[in-house]
mmCIF file of C-alpha atoms in Angstrom:
data_model
loop_
_atom_site.group_PDB
_atom_site.id
_atom_site.type_symbol
_atom_site.label_atom_id
_atom_site.label_comp_id
_atom_site.label_asym_id
_atom_site.label_seq_id
_atom_site.Cartn_x
_atom_site.Cartn_y
_atom_site.Cartn_z
ATOM 1 C CA MET B 7 -66.682 -0.995 22.174
ATOM 2 C CA VAL B 8 -68.388 0.358 19.064
ATOM 3 C CA GLN B 9 -66.081 2.044 16.586
ATOM 4 C CA TRP B 10 -67.537 4.923 14.617
ATOM 5 C CA SER B 11 -66.892 7.896 12.392
ATOM 6 C CA TYR B 12 -69.123 10.822 11.566
ATOM 7 C CA SER B 13 -70.122 9.298 8.221
ATOM 8 C CA SER B 14 -70.885 5.848 9.670
ATOM 9 C CA LEU B 15 -72.904 7.362 12.527
ATOM 10 C CA LYS B 16 -74.885 9.388 10.015
ATOM 11 C CA GLU B 17 -75.520 6.262 7.917
ATOM 12 C CA PHE B 18 -76.830 4.483 11.008
ATOM 13 C CA LEU B 19 -79.160 7.356 11.873
ATOM 14 C CA ASN B 20 -80.455 7.497 8.293
ATOM 15 C CA CYS B 21 -81.327 3.794 8.326
ATOM 16 C CA PRO B 22 -80.142 1.181 10.858
ATOM 17 C CA LYS B 23 -81.068 -1.673 8.506
ATOM 18 C CA GLN B 24 -78.924 -0.370 5.663
ATOM 19 C CA TYR B 25 -76.095 0.253 8.146
ATOM 20 C CA TYR B 26 -76.319 -3.377 9.296
ATOM 21 C CA HIS B 27 -76.159 -4.836 5.798
ATOM 22 C CA THR B 28 -73.377 -2.560 4.516
ATOM 23 C CA LYS B 29 -71.237 -2.236 7.680
ATOM 24 C CA ILE B 30 -71.773 -5.423 9.703
ATOM 25 C CA ALA B 31 -73.158 -8.260 7.578
ATOM 26 C CA LYS B 32 -71.423 -6.749 4.533
ATOM 27 C CA ASP B 33 -73.771 -8.577 2.194
ATOM 28 C CA CYS B 34 -74.590 -5.399 0.258
ATOM 29 C CA ASP B 35 -72.436 -2.716 -1.292
ATOM 30 C CA LYS B 36 -73.581 0.872 -1.504
ATOM 31 C CA LYS B 37 -74.185 2.006 -5.043
ATOM 32 C CA VAL B 38 -71.588 4.421 -6.367
ATOM 33 C CA THR B 39 -73.518 7.271 -7.969
ATOM 34 C CA GLN B 40 -72.336 9.853 -10.457
ATOM 35 C CA GLN B 41 -72.593 12.456 -7.701
ATOM 36 C CA MET B 42 -70.281 10.387 -5.484
ATOM 37 C CA LEU B 43 -67.757 9.925 -8.284
ATOM 38 C CA TYR B 44 -67.813 13.637 -9.024
ATOM 39 C CA GLY B 45 -67.342 14.476 -5.353
ATOM 40 C CA THR B 46 -64.306 12.194 -5.159
ATOM 41 C CA GLU B 47 -62.853 13.765 -8.297
ATOM 42 C CA VAL B 48 -63.288 17.306 -6.971
ATOM 43 C CA HIS B 49 -61.795 16.438 -3.581
ATOM 44 C CA LYS B 50 -58.753 14.904 -5.300
ATOM 45 C CA ALA B 51 -58.257 17.991 -7.474
ATOM 46 C CA LEU B 52 -58.437 20.311 -4.443
ATOM 47 C CA GLU B 53 -56.152 18.055 -2.422
ATOM 48 C CA ASP B 54 -53.495 18.030 -5.167
ATOM 49 C CA TYR B 55 -53.672 21.805 -5.594
ATOM 50 C CA VAL B 56 -53.461 22.663 -1.898
ATOM 51 C CA ARG B 57 -50.827 20.076 -0.962
ATOM 52 C CA ASP B 58 -48.703 19.817 -4.106
ATOM 53 C CA SER B 59 -49.536 23.004 -6.075
ATOM 54 C CA LYS B 60 -50.715 20.791 -8.940
ATOM 55 C CA PRO B 61 -52.573 23.037 -11.420
ATOM 56 C CA LEU B 62 -56.329 22.736 -11.405
ATOM 57 C CA ALA B 63 -58.009 21.398 -14.514
ATOM 58 C CA LYS B 64 -59.776 24.004 -16.635
ATOM 59 C CA ASN B 65 -63.211 22.987 -15.362
ATOM 60 C CA TYR B 66 -62.089 23.570 -11.758
ATOM 61 C CA GLN B 67 -60.441 26.949 -12.255
ATOM 62 C CA PHE B 68 -63.464 28.704 -10.768
ATOM 63 C CA ILE B 69 -62.489 27.250 -7.350
ATOM 64 C CA LYS B 70 -58.936 28.650 -7.464
ATOM 65 C CA PRO B 71 -59.605 32.093 -5.879
ATOM 66 C CA VAL B 72 -61.080 30.654 -2.701
ATOM 67 C CA LEU B 73 -58.351 28.007 -2.468
ATOM 68 C CA ASP B 74 -55.731 30.724 -2.783
ATOM 69 C CA GLU B 75 -57.378 32.545 0.121
ATOM 70 C CA LEU B 76 -57.030 29.392 2.210
ATOM 71 C CA LEU B 77 -53.404 29.013 1.173
ATOM 72 C CA ALA B 78 -52.736 32.561 2.386
ATOM 73 C CA ILE B 79 -53.636 31.591 5.964
ATOM 74 C CA LYS B 80 -50.530 31.368 8.116
ATOM 75 C CA GLY B 81 -49.644 28.106 9.821
ATOM 76 C CA THR B 82 -48.773 24.480 9.192
ATOM 77 C CA ARG B 83 -51.067 22.830 6.653
ATOM 78 C CA TYR B 84 -52.338 19.271 6.937
ATOM 79 C CA VAL B 85 -54.170 17.983 3.869
ATOM 80 C CA GLU B 86 -56.537 15.003 4.132
ATOM 81 C CA HIS B 87 -55.317 14.671 7.708
ATOM 82 C CA LYS B 88 -56.270 11.456 9.531
ATOM 83 C CA MET B 89 -57.030 11.543 13.262
ATOM 84 C CA ALA B 90 -58.386 9.006 15.736
ATOM 85 C CA LEU B 91 -59.231 8.833 19.445
ATOM 86 C CA ASN B 92 -59.429 5.915 21.871
ATOM 87 C CA PRO B 93 -62.343 5.445 24.325
ATOM 88 C CA ASP B 94 -60.627 7.859 26.745
ATOM 89 C CA LYS B 95 -60.739 10.492 23.982
ATOM 90 C CA GLN B 96 -56.965 10.417 23.711
ATOM 91 C CA PRO B 97 -55.087 10.398 20.379
ATOM 92 C CA CYS B 98 -54.320 7.015 18.867
ATOM 93 C CA ASP B 99 -53.276 5.625 15.512
ATOM 94 C CA PHE B 100 -55.884 6.017 12.784
ATOM 95 C CA TYR B 101 -55.780 2.261 12.063
ATOM 96 C CA SER B 102 -55.549 1.083 15.671
ATOM 97 C CA ASP B 103 -57.853 -1.767 16.674
ATOM 98 C CA GLY B 104 -58.343 0.128 19.931
ATOM 99 C CA ARG B 105 -59.695 3.251 18.271
ATOM 100 C CA TRP B 106 -63.114 4.559 19.284
ATOM 101 C CA VAL B 107 -63.686 7.272 16.673
ATOM 102 C CA ARG B 108 -61.768 8.494 13.672
ATOM 103 C CA GLY B 109 -62.091 10.999 10.860
ATOM 104 C CA VAL B 110 -60.297 12.794 8.056
ATOM 105 C CA VAL B 111 -60.052 16.584 7.767
ATOM 106 C CA ASP B 112 -60.000 17.898 4.203
ATOM 107 C CA LEU B 113 -57.785 20.817 5.251
ATOM 108 C CA LEU B 114 -56.399 21.618 8.697
ATOM 109 C CA ILE B 115 -54.159 24.613 9.340
ATOM 110 C CA VAL B 116 -52.553 25.055 12.765
ATOM 111 C CA ASP B 117 -51.134 28.451 13.679
ATOM 112 C CA GLY B 118 -50.131 28.577 17.327
ATOM 113 C CA ASP B 119 -53.240 28.443 19.492
ATOM 114 C CA THR B 120 -55.593 28.732 16.508
ATOM 115 C CA ALA B 121 -56.619 26.029 14.051
ATOM 116 C CA TYR B 122 -58.580 26.298 10.818
ATOM 117 C CA ILE B 123 -60.701 23.377 9.623
ATOM 118 C CA ILE B 124 -62.173 23.281 6.119
ATOM 119 C CA ASP B 125 -64.571 20.638 4.856
ATOM 120 C CA TYR B 126 -65.143 20.648 1.085
ATOM 121 C CA LYS B 127 -68.690 19.966 -0.062
ATOM 122 C CA THR B 128 -69.865 19.323 -3.621
ATOM 123 C CA GLY B 129 -73.538 18.916 -2.782
ATOM 124 C CA ASN B 130 -76.370 21.320 -2.139
ATOM 125 C CA ASN B 131 -75.926 24.026 0.474
ATOM 126 C CA LYS B 132 -79.619 24.229 1.358
ATOM 127 C CA TYR B 133 -79.280 22.264 4.613
ATOM 128 C CA PRO B 134 -75.671 22.643 5.802
ATOM 129 C CA ASP B 135 -74.658 20.129 8.473
ATOM 130 C CA SER B 136 -71.895 21.476 10.676
ATOM 131 C CA LYS B 137 -71.782 18.525 13.072
ATOM 132 C CA GLN B 138 -68.801 16.979 11.304
ATOM 133 C CA LEU B 139 -66.890 20.208 11.909
ATOM 134 C CA LYS B 140 -67.613 19.902 15.628
ATOM 135 C CA LEU B 141 -66.190 16.371 15.697
ATOM 136 C CA MET B 142 -63.092 17.445 13.773
ATOM 137 C CA ALA B 143 -62.609 20.336 16.222
ATOM 138 C CA LEU B 144 -62.786 17.932 19.171
ATOM 139 C CA MET B 145 -60.233 15.637 17.568
ATOM 140 C CA THR B 146 -58.002 18.611 16.804
ATOM 141 C CA TYR B 147 -58.063 19.659 20.461
ATOM 142 C CA ALA B 148 -56.899 16.156 21.406
ATOM 143 C CA HIS B 149 -54.158 15.911 18.776
ATOM 144 C CA PHE B 150 -52.923 19.502 19.081
ATOM 145 C CA PRO B 151 -52.877 20.447 22.790
ATOM 146 C CA GLU B 152 -51.725 23.983 22.001
ATOM 147 C CA VAL B 153 -54.896 24.778 20.058
ATOM 148 C CA VAL B 154 -57.429 26.869 21.978
ATOM 149 C CA LYS B 155 -59.597 28.280 19.186
ATOM 150 C CA VAL B 156 -60.926 26.541 16.068
ATOM 151 C CA LYS B 157 -62.241 28.472 13.091
ATOM 152 C CA ALA B 158 -64.056 26.014 10.859
ATOM 153 C CA GLY B 159 -66.229 26.078 7.806
ATOM 154 C CA LEU B 160 -68.110 24.122 5.176
ATOM 155 C CA LEU B 161 -66.933 25.182 1.733
ATOM 156 C CA PHE B 162 -69.616 24.442 -0.858
ATOM 157 C CA VAL B 163 -67.332 24.652 -3.845
ATOM 158 C CA LEU B 164 -70.008 24.495 -6.563
ATOM 159 C CA LYS B 165 -72.170 27.137 -4.885
ATOM 160 C CA ASN B 166 -69.282 29.425 -3.892
ATOM 161 C CA THR B 167 -70.697 29.429 -0.359
ATOM 162 C CA PHE B 168 -68.847 29.260 2.947
ATOM 163 C CA VAL B 169 -70.652 28.358 6.189
ATOM 164 C CA PRO B 170 -68.446 29.374 9.160
ATOM 165 C CA GLU B 171 -68.315 27.978 12.673
ATOM 166 C CA GLU B 172 -66.085 28.902 15.621
ATOM 167 C CA TYR B 173 -65.290 26.919 18.765
ATOM 168 C CA GLN B 174 -63.216 27.325 21.919
ATOM 169 C CA ARG B 175 -61.465 24.522 23.804
ATOM 170 C CA ASP B 176 -63.732 25.305 26.755
ATOM 171 C CA ASP B 177 -66.669 24.231 24.556
ATOM 172 C CA ALA B 178 -65.388 20.646 24.288
ATOM 173 C CA GLU B 179 -67.648 19.007 26.873
ATOM 174 C CA ASN B 180 -70.750 20.635 25.429
ATOM 175 C CA LEU B 181 -69.720 19.594 21.924
ATOM 176 C CA TRP B 182 -69.279 15.978 23.028
ATOM 177 C CA ARG B 183 -72.735 16.036 24.619
ATOM 178 C CA GLY B 184 -74.146 16.810 21.183
ATOM 179 C CA PHE B 185 -73.021 13.338 20.036
ATOM 180 C CA ARG B 186 -73.960 11.368 23.154
ATOM 181 C CA VAL B 187 -77.574 10.490 22.298
ATOM 182 C CA ASP B 188 -76.702 9.298 18.794
ATOM 183 C CA ILE B 189 -73.745 7.229 20.023
ATOM 184 C CA ASP B 190 -75.947 5.687 22.718
ATOM 185 C CA ARG B 191 -78.464 4.677 20.043
ATOM 186 C CA LEU B 192 -75.696 3.030 18.033
ATOM 187 C CA GLU B 193 -74.377 1.146 21.065
ATOM 188 C CA ILE B 194 -77.874 -0.057 22.012
ATOM 189 C CA ALA B 195 -78.388 -1.303 18.450
ATOM 190 C CA TYR B 196 -75.200 -3.376 18.691
ATOM 191 C CA GLN B 197 -76.046 -4.692 22.159
ATOM 192 C CA ASN B 198 -79.545 -5.795 21.167
ATOM 193 C CA SER B 199 -78.999 -6.508 17.484
ATOM 194 C CA MET B 200 -81.746 -4.057 16.610
ATOM 195 C CA TRP B 201 -81.553 -2.822 13.037
ATOM 196 C CA PRO B 202 -85.015 -1.611 12.001
ATOM 197 C CA PRO B 203 -85.572 -0.084 8.558
ATOM 198 C CA GLN B 204 -86.216 3.621 8.398
ATOM 199 C CA PRO B 205 -87.988 4.420 5.128
ATOM 200 C CA SER B 206 -87.273 7.758 3.509
ATOM 201 C CA GLY B 207 -86.772 9.404 0.154
ATOM 202 C CA LEU B 208 -83.357 7.713 0.030
ATOM 203 C CA CYS B 209 -84.842 4.212 -0.343
ATOM 204 C CA GLY B 210 -84.489 4.405 -4.119
ATOM 205 C CA TRP B 211 -80.697 4.508 -3.693
ATOM 206 C CA CYS B 212 -80.546 1.693 -1.140
ATOM 207 C CA PRO B 213 -78.770 -1.569 -2.099
ATOM 208 C CA VAL B 214 -80.664 -3.700 0.464
ATOM 209 C CA ASN B 215 -83.030 -5.540 -1.881
ATOM 210 C CA SER B 216 -84.412 -7.694 0.936
ATOM 211 C CA CYS B 217 -85.932 -4.687 2.708
ATOM 212 C CA LYS B 218 -89.718 -4.392 2.391
ATOM 213 C CA PHE B 219 -89.302 -0.701 1.657
ATOM 214 C CA HIS B 220 -86.808 -1.227 -1.161
ATOM 215 C CA ARG B 221 -87.780 0.209 -4.487
ATOM 216 C CA GLU B 222 -86.023 0.794 -7.762
ATOM 217 C CA ARG B 223 -85.538 4.391 -8.765
#
């Protein structure tokens, strides 16, 4: 059984060779960039404000109005909420050895049969990727059987942009099908130990020095 998350699956699709060295062989560590550090810092500030009402630093005050709108939504709030599913797509412990997939929701609000899922983004909003929202919706359906409707969105905090999505429980099978091909590719790679490089504009950030496509930025 291959264990995965949205981020690890995306890393595999971007470059199987880098995935192998950073996730399996573990002979390379991904470089921590300034953008990554900033993203972590912003997420922590938003987490502390939403969960603990910790005041935002002066340089993050511009985010406060939209966070206050989220806080006005009725329901039970779950901040940085961890969820996992076993191979039968049933809830299991996030750290279980028997888990199949797991993920963390930046903000989940459950109000009766409706759930709200918010994913904070600090990057560019030019090519929004809503697939992570779909996975979080599927996991929410499993962990919260009362939820029928999910209202989700990517919140690009630096761009003051919100990209909404909406799902119904009846959509679940179709949503899972959207992951099937990519998961099959990952499983085939494990079964056959096939980890080919996939050169792209990201090669300058890659830590795998042994790759023929490696280059310094």
